[in-house]
Amino acid sequence: MPAEAIEIRGLRKCFGDNEVLRSIDFHVGQGEVVCVIGPSGSGKSTLLRCVNRLEEPDAGTILIDGADITDPEADVDLLRSRIGMVFQSFNLFPHLSVLQNLTIAQRRVRKRPRAEAEAVARRNLERVGLAEKLGAFPAHLSGGQQQRVAIARALSMDPDMMLFDEPTSALDPELVGEVLAVMRSLADEGMTMMVVTHEMGFAREVADRVVFMDGGVVVEEGPPDAVLERPVNERTQRFLKMVR
Amino acid sequence: MTKRQRERLVRAALYVVLGAGLIGLALVADWETLRRNFFDVAIAREMFPGVLVVAARNTLLYTALAFAFGLVLGLVLALMRLSSIGPYRWIATTYIEIFRGLPALLTIFLVGFGIPIAFGTRWPVLLQITLGLGIVAAAYMAETIRAGIEGVPKGQMEAARSLGMTRTRAMASIVIPQGFRLIIPPLTNELVLLIKDTSLLFVLGTTPASKELAKFGRDLLANKANATPLIVVGAVYLLITLPLTQLVAVLERRNARAR
């Protein structure tokens, strides 16, 4: 049996006196789509950011494809280049064109020749439906388009898995759909995905598993219809009633 | 009288005072003396082409040297100030605090006379100029550059790192280019200050070929016993600095649009 894509054991993270993750056990299987939901401040974004060590865990182990990345000897840069990350605020590079946004890491990190990097970039822009925006600058794109470019940028590194940190929370409501559609098609292609989200509809339809977090612990997890429709835990019930 | 009428009356009165003042000044002034001493066309004509091909050229050359040095050292100092290694931060902070607080004239003397007296070696004059002005300029630019780097949103570094870039690579390709875009206006202002500070360089001693604008004008002032050279030199300074300050305004407008 192949190793889990992401396997986390006993993860703790504090910001000062505030313990945001209290001994989390969590895993994502190969090709699995896991949505993490929960109230703000529940630690779900921190958990996601620990997976590529944008946050340094205080204790616990994180295995990516079976390799321990909390090991001080681990090559974090190599690891990150294999894990795509999509941010709430897009974080496109505003001084670079869309094409350059997609090629810079391919060329500087992957050392791909320009022609190859640009071909990969074109293919991924097509995948998110923005082939014609190649030469545009981020400031001239709508929020939804920027987020789709950000997804294409992450995909251009040929990642083994994708992390999404509330990818639609900064979007106007009418732009949410186009981003979710791209994510859905990624899931259909078998991409391993960990998605922190408030989009319950997306979680219900796309996720293989839903994890509900509150107060720095995993409160409840399971198939979407179980967690979202028939939650066992009282905190889950309360949260779902509030977001509905 | 309504409030509006009163305001109108005050405005009119202010214009009358201004107009009367100007007319009075024009009547009192000795136009012929002014013209002869400040706007002597013959003297002005004599200054060309030297004022441009020697003096202005030297001013621009000295400015460019000091600016390039200040920019490079300033960037190094800014990065040191942002370093996670304590001693680097302390060294940079000390440098910046010391040299921002010193007049450029002092560092020019230091490089031009202090060093030769201490070590018995005289550096080439262009190196003296570069260091004399650049040492202070670097301290100012370091703070400007640091502000620029810190002005780039944290998410930019995170996005770059999440794509597998090293910290250094992310700094060089993502953060610093954006930081510099933010600080082009204040950096251009520092360039203008440097242009004016080249007027201090005469203390290093000059040859006819190495005079910058201010020294060129001053020597002719003494030579001709006439202030016209200062007016001409001042006009040349403005010819250089005004487009730069205009450029700052344009860039600031463009920056505002790009956001």
Short mmCIF file of C-alpha atoms in Angstrom, two decimals:
data_model
loop_
_atom_site.label_atom_id
_atom_site.label_comp_id
_atom_site.label_asym_id
_atom_site.label_seq_id
_atom_site.Cartn_x
_atom_site.Cartn_y
_atom_site.Cartn_z
CA MET A 1 0.00 0.00 0.00
CA PRO A 2 1.48 3.40 -0.95
CA ALA A 3 2.11 5.89 1.83
CA GLU A 4 -0.49 8.53 2.59
CA ALA A 5 0.06 11.78 0.68
CA ILE A 6 -0.05 13.70 3.95
CA GLU A 7 0.18 12.11 7.36
CA ILE A 8 0.28 14.23 10.48
CA ARG A 9 0.76 12.92 14.00
CA GLY A 10 0.56 14.81 17.26
CA LEU A 11 0.99 18.23 15.65
CA ARG A 12 1.19 21.18 18.02
CA LYS A 13 1.59 24.84 17.16
CA CYS A 14 1.57 27.86 19.45
CA PHE A 15 1.61 31.56 18.64
CA GLY A 16 2.95 32.95 21.90
CA ASP A 17 0.68 31.71 24.67
CA ASN A 18 -2.05 30.79 22.22
CA GLU A 19 -2.04 27.10 21.37
CA VAL A 20 -3.71 27.01 17.96
CA LEU A 21 -3.11 23.32 17.21
CA ARG A 22 -3.41 20.86 20.09
CA SER A 23 -2.03 17.51 19.10
CA ILE A 24 -3.61 17.06 15.68
CA ASP A 25 -3.72 13.70 13.90
CA PHE A 26 -4.67 14.12 10.28
CA HIS A 27 -4.11 12.43 6.97
CA VAL A 28 -4.88 12.78 3.28
CA GLY A 29 -4.69 9.71 1.05
CA GLN A 30 -3.24 9.63 -2.44
CA GLY A 31 -5.79 11.15 -4.81
CA GLU A 32 -8.08 12.04 -1.95
CA VAL A 33 -9.88 15.37 -1.62
CA VAL A 34 -10.19 16.47 2.00
CA CYS A 35 -12.08 19.60 2.97
CA VAL A 36 -11.29 21.16 6.33
CA ILE A 37 -14.08 23.26 7.77
CA GLY A 38 -14.57 25.05 11.04
CA PRO A 39 -15.06 28.47 12.62
CA SER A 40 -12.38 31.11 12.16
CA GLY A 41 -9.62 30.73 14.70
CA SER A 42 -10.11 26.97 14.79
CA GLY A 43 -6.57 26.42 13.49
CA LYS A 44 -7.50 25.03 10.09
CA SER A 45 -5.38 27.47 8.08
CA THR A 46 -2.44 26.97 10.44
CA LEU A 47 -2.74 23.22 9.97
CA LEU A 48 -2.65 23.66 6.21
CA ARG A 49 0.33 26.03 6.40
CA CYS A 50 2.24 23.54 8.52
CA VAL A 51 2.01 20.99 5.71
CA ASN A 52 4.50 22.94 3.58
CA ARG A 53 6.16 24.47 6.62
CA LEU A 54 5.09 28.03 6.00
CA GLU A 55 4.50 27.63 9.73
CA GLU A 56 7.03 25.73 11.80
CA PRO A 57 5.32 23.15 13.99
CA ASP A 58 6.29 23.11 17.68
CA ALA A 59 5.85 19.36 18.05
CA GLY A 60 4.68 16.34 16.10
CA THR A 61 5.59 14.79 12.78
CA ILE A 62 4.42 15.52 9.25
CA LEU A 63 5.02 12.89 6.59
CA ILE A 64 4.65 13.81 2.92
CA ASP A 65 4.54 10.69 0.76
CA GLY A 66 6.11 8.91 3.69
CA ALA A 67 9.05 11.31 4.13
CA ASP A 68 9.36 13.23 7.40
CA ILE A 69 9.50 16.93 6.57
CA THR A 70 9.86 18.09 10.16
CA ASP A 71 13.33 16.57 10.08
CA PRO A 72 15.78 19.51 10.30
CA GLU A 73 17.74 17.93 7.45
CA ALA A 74 14.72 17.86 5.12
CA ASP A 75 15.01 19.97 1.94
CA VAL A 76 12.08 22.29 2.51
CA ASP A 77 12.46 24.05 -0.84
CA LEU A 78 12.32 20.80 -2.79
CA LEU A 79 9.35 19.71 -0.72
CA ARG A 80 7.47 22.95 -1.33
CA SER A 81 8.10 22.77 -5.06
CA ARG A 82 6.14 19.51 -5.07
CA ILE A 83 3.20 20.89 -3.06
CA GLY A 84 1.04 23.45 -4.83
CA MET A 85 -0.42 26.15 -2.62
CA VAL A 86 -3.27 28.52 -3.31
CA PHE A 87 -3.80 31.48 -0.98
CA GLN A 88 -6.89 33.34 0.08
CA SER A 89 -5.46 36.60 -1.28
CA PHE A 90 -4.10 35.01 -4.52
CA ASN A 91 -0.60 36.45 -4.02
CA LEU A 92 0.17 36.71 -7.69
CA PHE A 93 3.39 38.59 -8.42
CA PRO A 94 2.08 42.00 -9.52
CA HIS A 95 5.28 43.06 -11.29
CA LEU A 96 5.19 40.05 -13.62
CA SER A 97 2.82 39.18 -16.45
CA VAL A 98 0.55 36.17 -16.13
CA LEU A 99 2.93 34.12 -18.25
CA GLN A 100 5.93 35.16 -16.14
CA ASN A 101 4.01 34.37 -12.97
CA LEU A 102 3.67 30.83 -14.27
CA THR A 103 7.20 30.42 -15.59
CA ILE A 104 9.43 32.07 -12.98
CA ALA A 105 9.50 29.20 -10.50
CA GLN A 106 9.64 26.61 -13.26
CA ARG A 107 12.74 28.29 -14.61
CA ARG A 108 14.43 29.30 -11.34
CA VAL A 109 13.53 26.25 -9.28
CA ARG A 110 12.89 23.48 -11.78
CA LYS A 111 15.56 24.86 -14.17
CA ARG A 112 13.33 24.27 -17.14
CA PRO A 113 14.35 25.97 -20.38
CA ARG A 114 12.19 28.93 -21.34
CA ALA A 115 10.37 27.20 -24.20
CA GLU A 116 9.40 24.25 -22.06
CA ALA A 117 8.32 26.44 -19.14
CA GLU A 118 6.17 28.53 -21.45
CA ALA A 119 4.57 25.48 -23.01
CA VAL A 120 3.70 24.15 -19.54
CA ALA A 121 2.35 27.58 -18.58
CA ARG A 122 0.15 27.75 -21.69
CA ARG A 123 -1.23 24.30 -21.03
CA ASN A 124 -2.14 25.18 -17.45
CA LEU A 125 -3.66 28.51 -18.40
CA GLU A 126 -5.86 26.62 -20.83
CA ARG A 127 -6.76 24.24 -18.05
CA VAL A 128 -8.15 27.12 -15.96
CA GLY A 129 -9.74 28.74 -19.01
CA LEU A 130 -7.51 31.80 -19.24
CA ALA A 131 -5.30 31.08 -22.24
CA GLU A 132 -6.02 34.55 -23.65
CA LYS A 133 -4.73 36.34 -20.51
CA LEU A 134 -1.15 35.23 -21.04
CA GLY A 135 0.28 38.72 -21.47
CA ALA A 136 -1.96 40.51 -18.96
CA PHE A 137 -0.78 41.79 -15.60
CA PRO A 138 -2.51 40.64 -12.41
CA ALA A 139 -3.89 44.10 -11.65
CA HIS A 140 -5.97 43.93 -14.83
CA LEU A 141 -7.68 40.66 -13.90
CA SER A 142 -10.78 40.12 -11.79
CA GLY A 143 -10.39 38.37 -8.45
CA GLY A 144 -11.73 35.14 -9.87
CA GLN A 145 -9.32 35.30 -12.79
CA GLN A 146 -6.42 36.05 -10.46
CA GLN A 147 -7.22 33.03 -8.35
CA ARG A 148 -7.46 30.81 -11.42
CA VAL A 149 -4.05 32.11 -12.55
CA ALA A 150 -2.74 31.34 -9.05
CA ILE A 151 -4.01 27.78 -9.42
CA ALA A 152 -2.38 27.50 -12.85
CA ARG A 153 0.85 28.85 -11.36
CA ALA A 154 0.86 26.14 -8.71
CA LEU A 155 -0.02 23.47 -11.29
CA SER A 156 2.86 24.54 -13.51
CA MET A 157 5.27 23.01 -11.00
CA ASP A 158 3.61 19.61 -11.59
CA PRO A 159 2.82 19.23 -7.89
CA ASP A 160 1.99 15.90 -6.27
CA MET A 161 -0.73 17.56 -4.24
CA MET A 162 -2.47 20.90 -3.82
CA LEU A 163 -3.24 22.93 -0.70
CA PHE A 164 -6.04 25.50 -0.84
CA ASP A 165 -6.27 28.08 1.94
CA GLU A 166 -9.80 29.51 1.77
CA PRO A 167 -9.40 30.08 -1.98
CA THR A 168 -12.77 31.78 -2.48
CA SER A 169 -13.08 33.79 0.73
CA ALA A 170 -11.69 36.99 -0.77
CA LEU A 171 -13.89 36.82 -3.87
CA ASP A 172 -17.09 38.64 -4.75
CA PRO A 173 -19.93 36.10 -4.61
CA GLU A 174 -20.45 36.07 -8.39
CA LEU A 175 -16.80 35.07 -8.95
CA VAL A 176 -16.73 32.12 -6.54
CA GLY A 177 -18.26 29.69 -9.01
CA GLU A 178 -15.52 29.91 -11.66
CA VAL A 179 -12.81 29.11 -9.11
CA LEU A 180 -14.74 26.22 -7.61
CA ALA A 181 -15.32 24.84 -11.11
CA VAL A 182 -11.58 24.75 -11.73
CA MET A 183 -11.02 23.04 -8.37
CA ARG A 184 -13.73 20.53 -9.14
CA SER A 185 -12.15 19.59 -12.45
CA LEU A 186 -8.81 19.16 -10.67
CA ALA A 187 -10.44 16.81 -8.20
CA ASP A 188 -12.01 14.89 -11.09
CA GLU A 189 -8.55 14.45 -12.60
CA GLY A 190 -7.48 12.70 -9.42
CA MET A 191 -5.38 15.47 -7.82
CA THR A 192 -4.68 15.04 -4.12
CA MET A 193 -6.23 18.08 -2.46
CA MET A 194 -6.47 19.57 1.01
CA VAL A 195 -8.96 22.41 0.99
CA VAL A 196 -9.67 24.77 3.87
CA THR A 197 -13.00 26.28 2.92
CA HIS A 198 -16.30 27.79 3.97
CA GLU A 199 -18.01 26.52 0.81
CA MET A 200 -20.21 23.78 2.22
CA GLY A 201 -21.71 23.02 -1.18
CA PHE A 202 -18.27 22.35 -2.62
CA ALA A 203 -17.32 20.21 0.37
CA ARG A 204 -20.49 18.16 0.03
CA GLU A 205 -20.15 17.54 -3.69
CA VAL A 206 -16.40 17.25 -4.21
CA ALA A 207 -14.77 16.12 -0.97
CA ASP A 208 -14.06 12.47 -0.28
CA ARG A 209 -13.82 13.36 3.38
CA VAL A 210 -14.71 16.37 5.50
CA VAL A 211 -12.81 17.30 8.65
CA PHE A 212 -14.39 19.64 11.16
CA MET A 213 -11.97 21.52 13.40
CA ASP A 214 -12.67 23.71 16.40
CA GLY A 215 -10.40 25.14 19.07
CA GLY A 216 -7.26 23.56 17.64
CA VAL A 217 -8.52 19.97 17.55
CA VAL A 218 -10.20 17.74 14.99
CA VAL A 219 -13.70 17.42 16.36
CA GLU A 220 -15.28 15.21 13.76
CA GLU A 221 -14.45 13.72 10.38
CA GLY A 222 -15.97 11.41 7.83
CA PRO A 223 -17.70 11.29 4.47
CA PRO A 224 -19.32 14.63 3.58
CA ASP A 225 -22.90 13.49 3.89
CA ALA A 226 -22.21 12.05 7.33
CA VAL A 227 -20.37 15.09 8.72
CA LEU A 228 -22.46 17.73 6.98
CA GLU A 229 -25.91 16.12 7.15
CA ARG A 230 -25.81 13.99 10.29
CA PRO A 231 -23.06 15.42 12.50
CA VAL A 232 -22.64 13.52 15.73
CA ASN A 233 -20.78 16.12 17.70
CA GLU A 234 -22.70 18.98 19.22
CA ARG A 235 -20.07 21.58 18.22
CA THR A 236 -20.27 20.46 14.59
CA GLN A 237 -24.03 20.71 14.71
CA ARG A 238 -23.85 24.22 16.11
CA PHE A 239 -21.32 25.37 13.48
CA LEU A 240 -23.28 23.94 10.57
CA LYS A 241 -26.46 25.53 11.80
CA MET A 242 -24.67 28.88 11.83
CA VAL A 243 -23.22 28.70 8.32
CA ARG A 244 -26.44 27.58 6.76
CA MET B 1 -23.08 91.56 4.20
CA THR B 2 -23.48 87.84 3.69
CA LYS B 3 -20.69 85.44 4.49
CA ARG B 4 -20.11 84.88 0.80
CA GLN B 5 -19.79 88.57 0.02
CA ARG B 6 -17.33 88.96 2.86
CA GLU B 7 -15.18 86.13 1.50
CA ARG B 8 -15.17 87.76 -1.93
CA LEU B 9 -14.12 91.07 -0.46
CA VAL B 10 -11.22 89.46 1.42
CA ARG B 11 -10.05 87.71 -1.76
CA ALA B 12 -10.18 90.98 -3.71
CA ALA B 13 -8.24 92.76 -0.97
CA LEU B 14 -5.52 90.09 -1.05
CA TYR B 15 -5.12 90.55 -4.81
CA VAL B 16 -4.91 94.33 -4.38
CA VAL B 17 -2.17 93.99 -1.74
CA LEU B 18 -0.22 91.63 -4.02
CA GLY B 19 -0.56 93.87 -7.03
CA ALA B 20 0.41 96.99 -5.12
CA GLY B 21 3.43 95.21 -3.65
CA LEU B 22 4.63 94.09 -7.08
CA ILE B 23 4.15 97.50 -8.65
CA GLY B 24 5.92 99.16 -5.72
CA LEU B 25 8.84 96.75 -6.03
CA ALA B 26 9.08 97.37 -9.77
CA LEU B 27 9.20 101.15 -9.22
CA VAL B 28 11.75 100.99 -6.42
CA ALA B 29 14.08 98.47 -8.09
CA ASP B 30 17.15 99.64 -9.94
CA TRP B 31 16.59 97.57 -13.07
CA GLU B 32 19.74 98.57 -14.82
CA THR B 33 21.99 97.55 -11.90
CA LEU B 34 20.13 94.29 -11.54
CA ARG B 35 20.47 93.53 -15.22
CA ARG B 36 24.16 94.39 -15.30
CA ASN B 37 25.03 92.32 -12.22
CA PHE B 38 22.78 89.30 -12.58
CA PHE B 39 21.82 89.04 -16.23
CA ASP B 40 24.85 90.09 -18.22
CA VAL B 41 24.30 88.42 -21.57
CA ALA B 42 27.92 88.75 -22.68
CA ILE B 43 29.22 87.02 -19.56
CA ALA B 44 26.54 84.35 -19.80
CA ARG B 45 27.45 83.69 -23.41
CA GLU B 46 31.12 83.31 -22.52
CA MET B 47 30.24 80.49 -20.14
CA PHE B 48 29.14 78.23 -22.95
CA PRO B 49 29.90 75.54 -23.82
CA GLY B 50 32.10 75.04 -20.71
CA VAL B 51 29.22 75.20 -18.25
CA LEU B 52 27.61 72.27 -20.02
CA VAL B 53 30.43 70.10 -21.38
CA VAL B 54 32.67 70.47 -18.31
CA ALA B 55 30.73 71.63 -15.26
CA ALA B 56 27.34 69.99 -15.80
CA ARG B 57 29.00 66.86 -17.08
CA ASN B 58 31.13 66.65 -13.91
CA THR B 59 28.15 67.27 -11.67
CA LEU B 60 26.28 64.43 -13.36
CA LEU B 61 29.33 62.13 -13.28
CA TYR B 62 29.96 62.72 -9.56
CA THR B 63 26.28 62.26 -8.81
CA ALA B 64 26.14 59.02 -10.78
CA LEU B 65 29.20 57.62 -9.01
CA ALA B 66 27.96 58.49 -5.54
CA PHE B 67 24.44 57.30 -6.33
CA ALA B 68 25.61 53.95 -7.68
CA PHE B 69 27.82 53.41 -4.65
CA GLY B 70 25.07 54.53 -2.28
CA LEU B 71 22.53 52.28 -3.95
CA VAL B 72 24.68 49.16 -3.76
CA LEU B 73 25.88 49.77 -0.21
CA GLY B 74 22.36 50.90 0.75
CA LEU B 75 20.88 47.64 -0.53
CA VAL B 76 23.47 45.62 1.37
CA LEU B 77 22.78 47.62 4.54
CA ALA B 78 19.02 47.26 4.11
CA LEU B 79 19.33 43.50 3.74
CA MET B 80 21.63 43.40 6.76
CA ARG B 81 19.07 45.33 8.77
CA LEU B 82 16.44 42.78 7.84
CA SER B 83 18.76 39.85 8.57
CA SER B 84 17.87 37.26 11.16
CA ILE B 85 21.50 37.35 12.32
CA GLY B 86 21.83 39.85 15.16
CA PRO B 87 25.34 41.19 14.55
CA TYR B 88 24.50 42.01 10.92
CA ARG B 89 21.52 44.01 12.12
CA TRP B 90 23.58 45.84 14.71
CA ILE B 91 26.35 46.75 12.31
CA ALA B 92 23.87 48.08 9.75
CA THR B 93 21.89 50.01 12.34
CA THR B 94 25.04 51.57 13.76
CA TYR B 95 26.27 52.59 10.32
CA ILE B 96 22.93 54.09 9.37
CA GLU B 97 22.49 55.98 12.63
CA ILE B 98 26.01 57.40 12.52
CA PHE B 99 26.20 58.50 8.90
CA ARG B 100 22.66 59.82 8.65
CA GLY B 101 23.56 62.16 11.47
CA LEU B 102 26.74 63.53 9.89
CA PRO B 103 26.99 66.31 7.31
CA ALA B 104 28.30 65.12 3.95
CA LEU B 105 31.00 67.79 4.16
CA LEU B 106 32.52 65.93 7.11
CA THR B 107 32.78 62.61 5.27
CA ILE B 108 34.22 64.42 2.26
CA PHE B 109 36.95 65.86 4.49
CA LEU B 110 37.42 62.47 6.09
CA VAL B 111 37.98 60.71 2.80
CA GLY B 112 39.88 63.55 1.14
CA PHE B 113 42.15 64.58 4.04
CA GLY B 114 41.61 62.34 7.06
CA ILE B 115 42.59 59.15 5.26
CA PRO B 116 45.69 60.60 3.53
CA ILE B 117 46.91 62.07 6.82
CA ALA B 118 46.30 58.83 8.69
CA PHE B 119 47.69 56.35 6.15
CA GLY B 120 49.80 58.49 3.89
CA THR B 121 47.93 57.29 0.82
CA ARG B 122 45.83 59.51 -1.36
CA TRP B 123 43.09 57.73 -3.26
CA PRO B 124 42.23 58.66 -6.84
CA VAL B 125 40.00 61.71 -6.79
CA LEU B 126 37.01 59.94 -8.33
CA LEU B 127 37.16 57.35 -5.56
CA GLN B 128 37.32 60.13 -2.98
CA ILE B 129 34.25 61.68 -4.55
CA THR B 130 32.39 58.38 -4.72
CA LEU B 131 33.06 57.60 -1.07
CA GLY B 132 32.82 61.13 0.26
CA LEU B 133 29.26 61.54 -0.97
CA GLY B 134 28.30 57.87 -1.18
CA ILE B 135 28.95 56.98 2.46
CA VAL B 136 26.22 59.33 3.67
CA ALA B 137 23.95 58.62 0.71
CA ALA B 138 24.11 54.88 1.45
CA ALA B 139 22.82 55.46 4.98
CA TYR B 140 19.77 57.32 3.68
CA MET B 141 19.14 54.90 0.85
CA ALA B 142 19.41 51.92 3.18
CA GLU B 143 16.44 53.21 5.16
CA THR B 144 14.47 53.94 1.99
CA ILE B 145 15.21 50.50 0.54
CA ARG B 146 14.34 48.79 3.80
CA ALA B 147 10.99 50.59 3.83
CA GLY B 148 10.43 49.43 0.24
CA ILE B 149 11.21 45.80 1.03
CA GLU B 150 9.00 45.90 4.11
CA GLY B 151 6.26 47.51 2.04
CA VAL B 152 5.92 44.40 -0.11
CA PRO B 153 3.09 42.28 1.33
CA LYS B 154 4.17 39.22 3.32
CA GLY B 155 2.10 37.01 1.02
CA GLN B 156 4.54 37.68 -1.82
CA MET B 157 7.40 36.01 0.03
CA GLU B 158 5.09 33.19 1.09
CA ALA B 159 3.87 32.60 -2.45
CA ALA B 160 7.44 32.54 -3.75
CA ARG B 161 8.56 30.16 -1.00
CA SER B 162 5.52 27.93 -1.58
CA LEU B 163 6.73 27.49 -5.17
CA GLY B 164 10.04 26.17 -3.86
CA MET B 165 12.15 29.31 -4.18
CA THR B 166 14.88 29.79 -1.60
CA ARG B 167 14.70 32.89 0.57
CA THR B 168 17.49 34.50 -1.43
CA ARG B 169 15.87 33.70 -4.77
CA ALA B 170 12.49 34.99 -3.57
CA MET B 171 14.13 38.19 -2.35
CA ALA B 172 15.97 38.73 -5.63
CA SER B 173 13.17 37.83 -8.05
CA ILE B 174 10.00 38.77 -6.21
CA VAL B 175 10.44 41.05 -3.21
CA ILE B 176 13.28 43.41 -4.17
CA PRO B 177 11.93 44.25 -7.67
CA GLN B 178 8.59 45.17 -6.12
CA GLY B 179 10.25 47.03 -3.27
CA PHE B 180 12.24 49.15 -5.71
CA ARG B 181 9.11 50.01 -7.65
CA LEU B 182 7.63 51.37 -4.45
CA ILE B 183 10.64 53.53 -3.66
CA ILE B 184 11.47 55.01 -7.07
CA PRO B 185 9.92 58.34 -6.00
CA PRO B 186 11.85 58.71 -2.68
CA LEU B 187 14.98 57.36 -4.36
CA THR B 188 14.70 60.01 -7.06
CA ASN B 189 14.36 62.64 -4.36
CA GLU B 190 17.60 61.35 -2.87
CA LEU B 191 19.17 61.62 -6.30
CA VAL B 192 18.17 65.28 -6.40
CA LEU B 193 19.70 65.84 -2.97
CA LEU B 194 22.91 64.19 -4.16
CA ILE B 195 23.05 66.41 -7.24
CA LYS B 196 22.98 69.41 -4.95
CA ASP B 197 25.51 67.91 -2.54
CA THR B 198 28.09 67.63 -5.32
CA SER B 199 28.50 71.37 -4.75
CA LEU B 200 30.42 70.47 -1.58
CA LEU B 201 33.10 68.61 -3.50
CA PHE B 202 35.14 71.75 -4.22
CA VAL B 203 36.81 71.28 -0.82
CA LEU B 204 38.75 68.39 -2.34
CA GLY B 205 40.45 70.86 -4.63
CA THR B 206 39.75 71.15 -8.32
CA THR B 207 41.43 71.50 -11.67
CA PRO B 208 39.80 73.39 -14.56
CA ALA B 209 38.69 70.04 -15.96
CA SER B 210 37.21 68.69 -12.70
CA LYS B 211 35.02 71.64 -11.64
CA GLU B 212 31.39 70.91 -11.05
CA LEU B 213 28.63 73.46 -11.54
CA ALA B 214 28.79 75.33 -8.24
CA LYS B 215 32.57 75.70 -8.25
CA PHE B 216 32.50 76.68 -11.92
CA GLY B 217 29.99 79.41 -11.15
CA ARG B 218 31.74 80.59 -8.01
CA ASP B 219 35.13 80.95 -9.73
CA LEU B 220 33.61 82.99 -12.55
CA LEU B 221 31.77 85.13 -10.00
CA ALA B 222 35.11 86.09 -8.49
CA ASN B 223 36.77 86.36 -11.87
CA LYS B 224 34.20 88.66 -13.46
CA ALA B 225 33.05 90.38 -10.26
CA ASN B 226 29.55 89.69 -11.48
CA ALA B 227 26.73 87.43 -10.26
CA THR B 228 25.55 86.35 -13.71
CA PRO B 229 27.52 83.06 -13.60
CA LEU B 230 25.56 82.03 -10.48
CA ILE B 231 22.28 82.64 -12.29
CA VAL B 232 23.39 80.59 -15.28
CA VAL B 233 24.67 77.76 -13.10
CA GLY B 234 21.45 77.83 -11.07
CA ALA B 235 19.46 77.54 -14.29
CA VAL B 236 21.51 74.49 -15.30
CA TYR B 237 20.88 72.87 -11.90
CA LEU B 238 17.15 73.41 -12.40
CA LEU B 239 17.40 72.05 -15.92
CA ILE B 240 18.60 68.80 -14.34
CA THR B 241 16.52 68.67 -11.16
CA LEU B 242 13.13 69.90 -12.40
CA PRO B 243 12.63 67.04 -14.91
CA LEU B 244 13.56 64.60 -12.13
CA THR B 245 11.02 65.99 -9.69
CA GLN B 246 8.46 65.95 -12.51
CA LEU B 247 9.41 62.33 -13.20
CA VAL B 248 8.71 61.52 -9.56
CA ALA B 249 5.25 63.00 -9.89
CA VAL B 250 4.55 60.96 -13.04
CA LEU B 251 5.83 57.75 -11.47
CA GLU B 252 3.81 58.30 -8.34
CA ARG B 253 0.70 58.73 -10.44
CA ARG B 254 1.50 55.56 -12.38
CA ASN B 255 2.19 53.63 -9.19
CA ALA B 256 -1.16 54.75 -7.84
CA ARG B 257 -2.84 53.47 -10.99
CA ALA B 258 -1.06 50.09 -10.94
CA ARG B 259 -2.27 49.31 -7.42
#
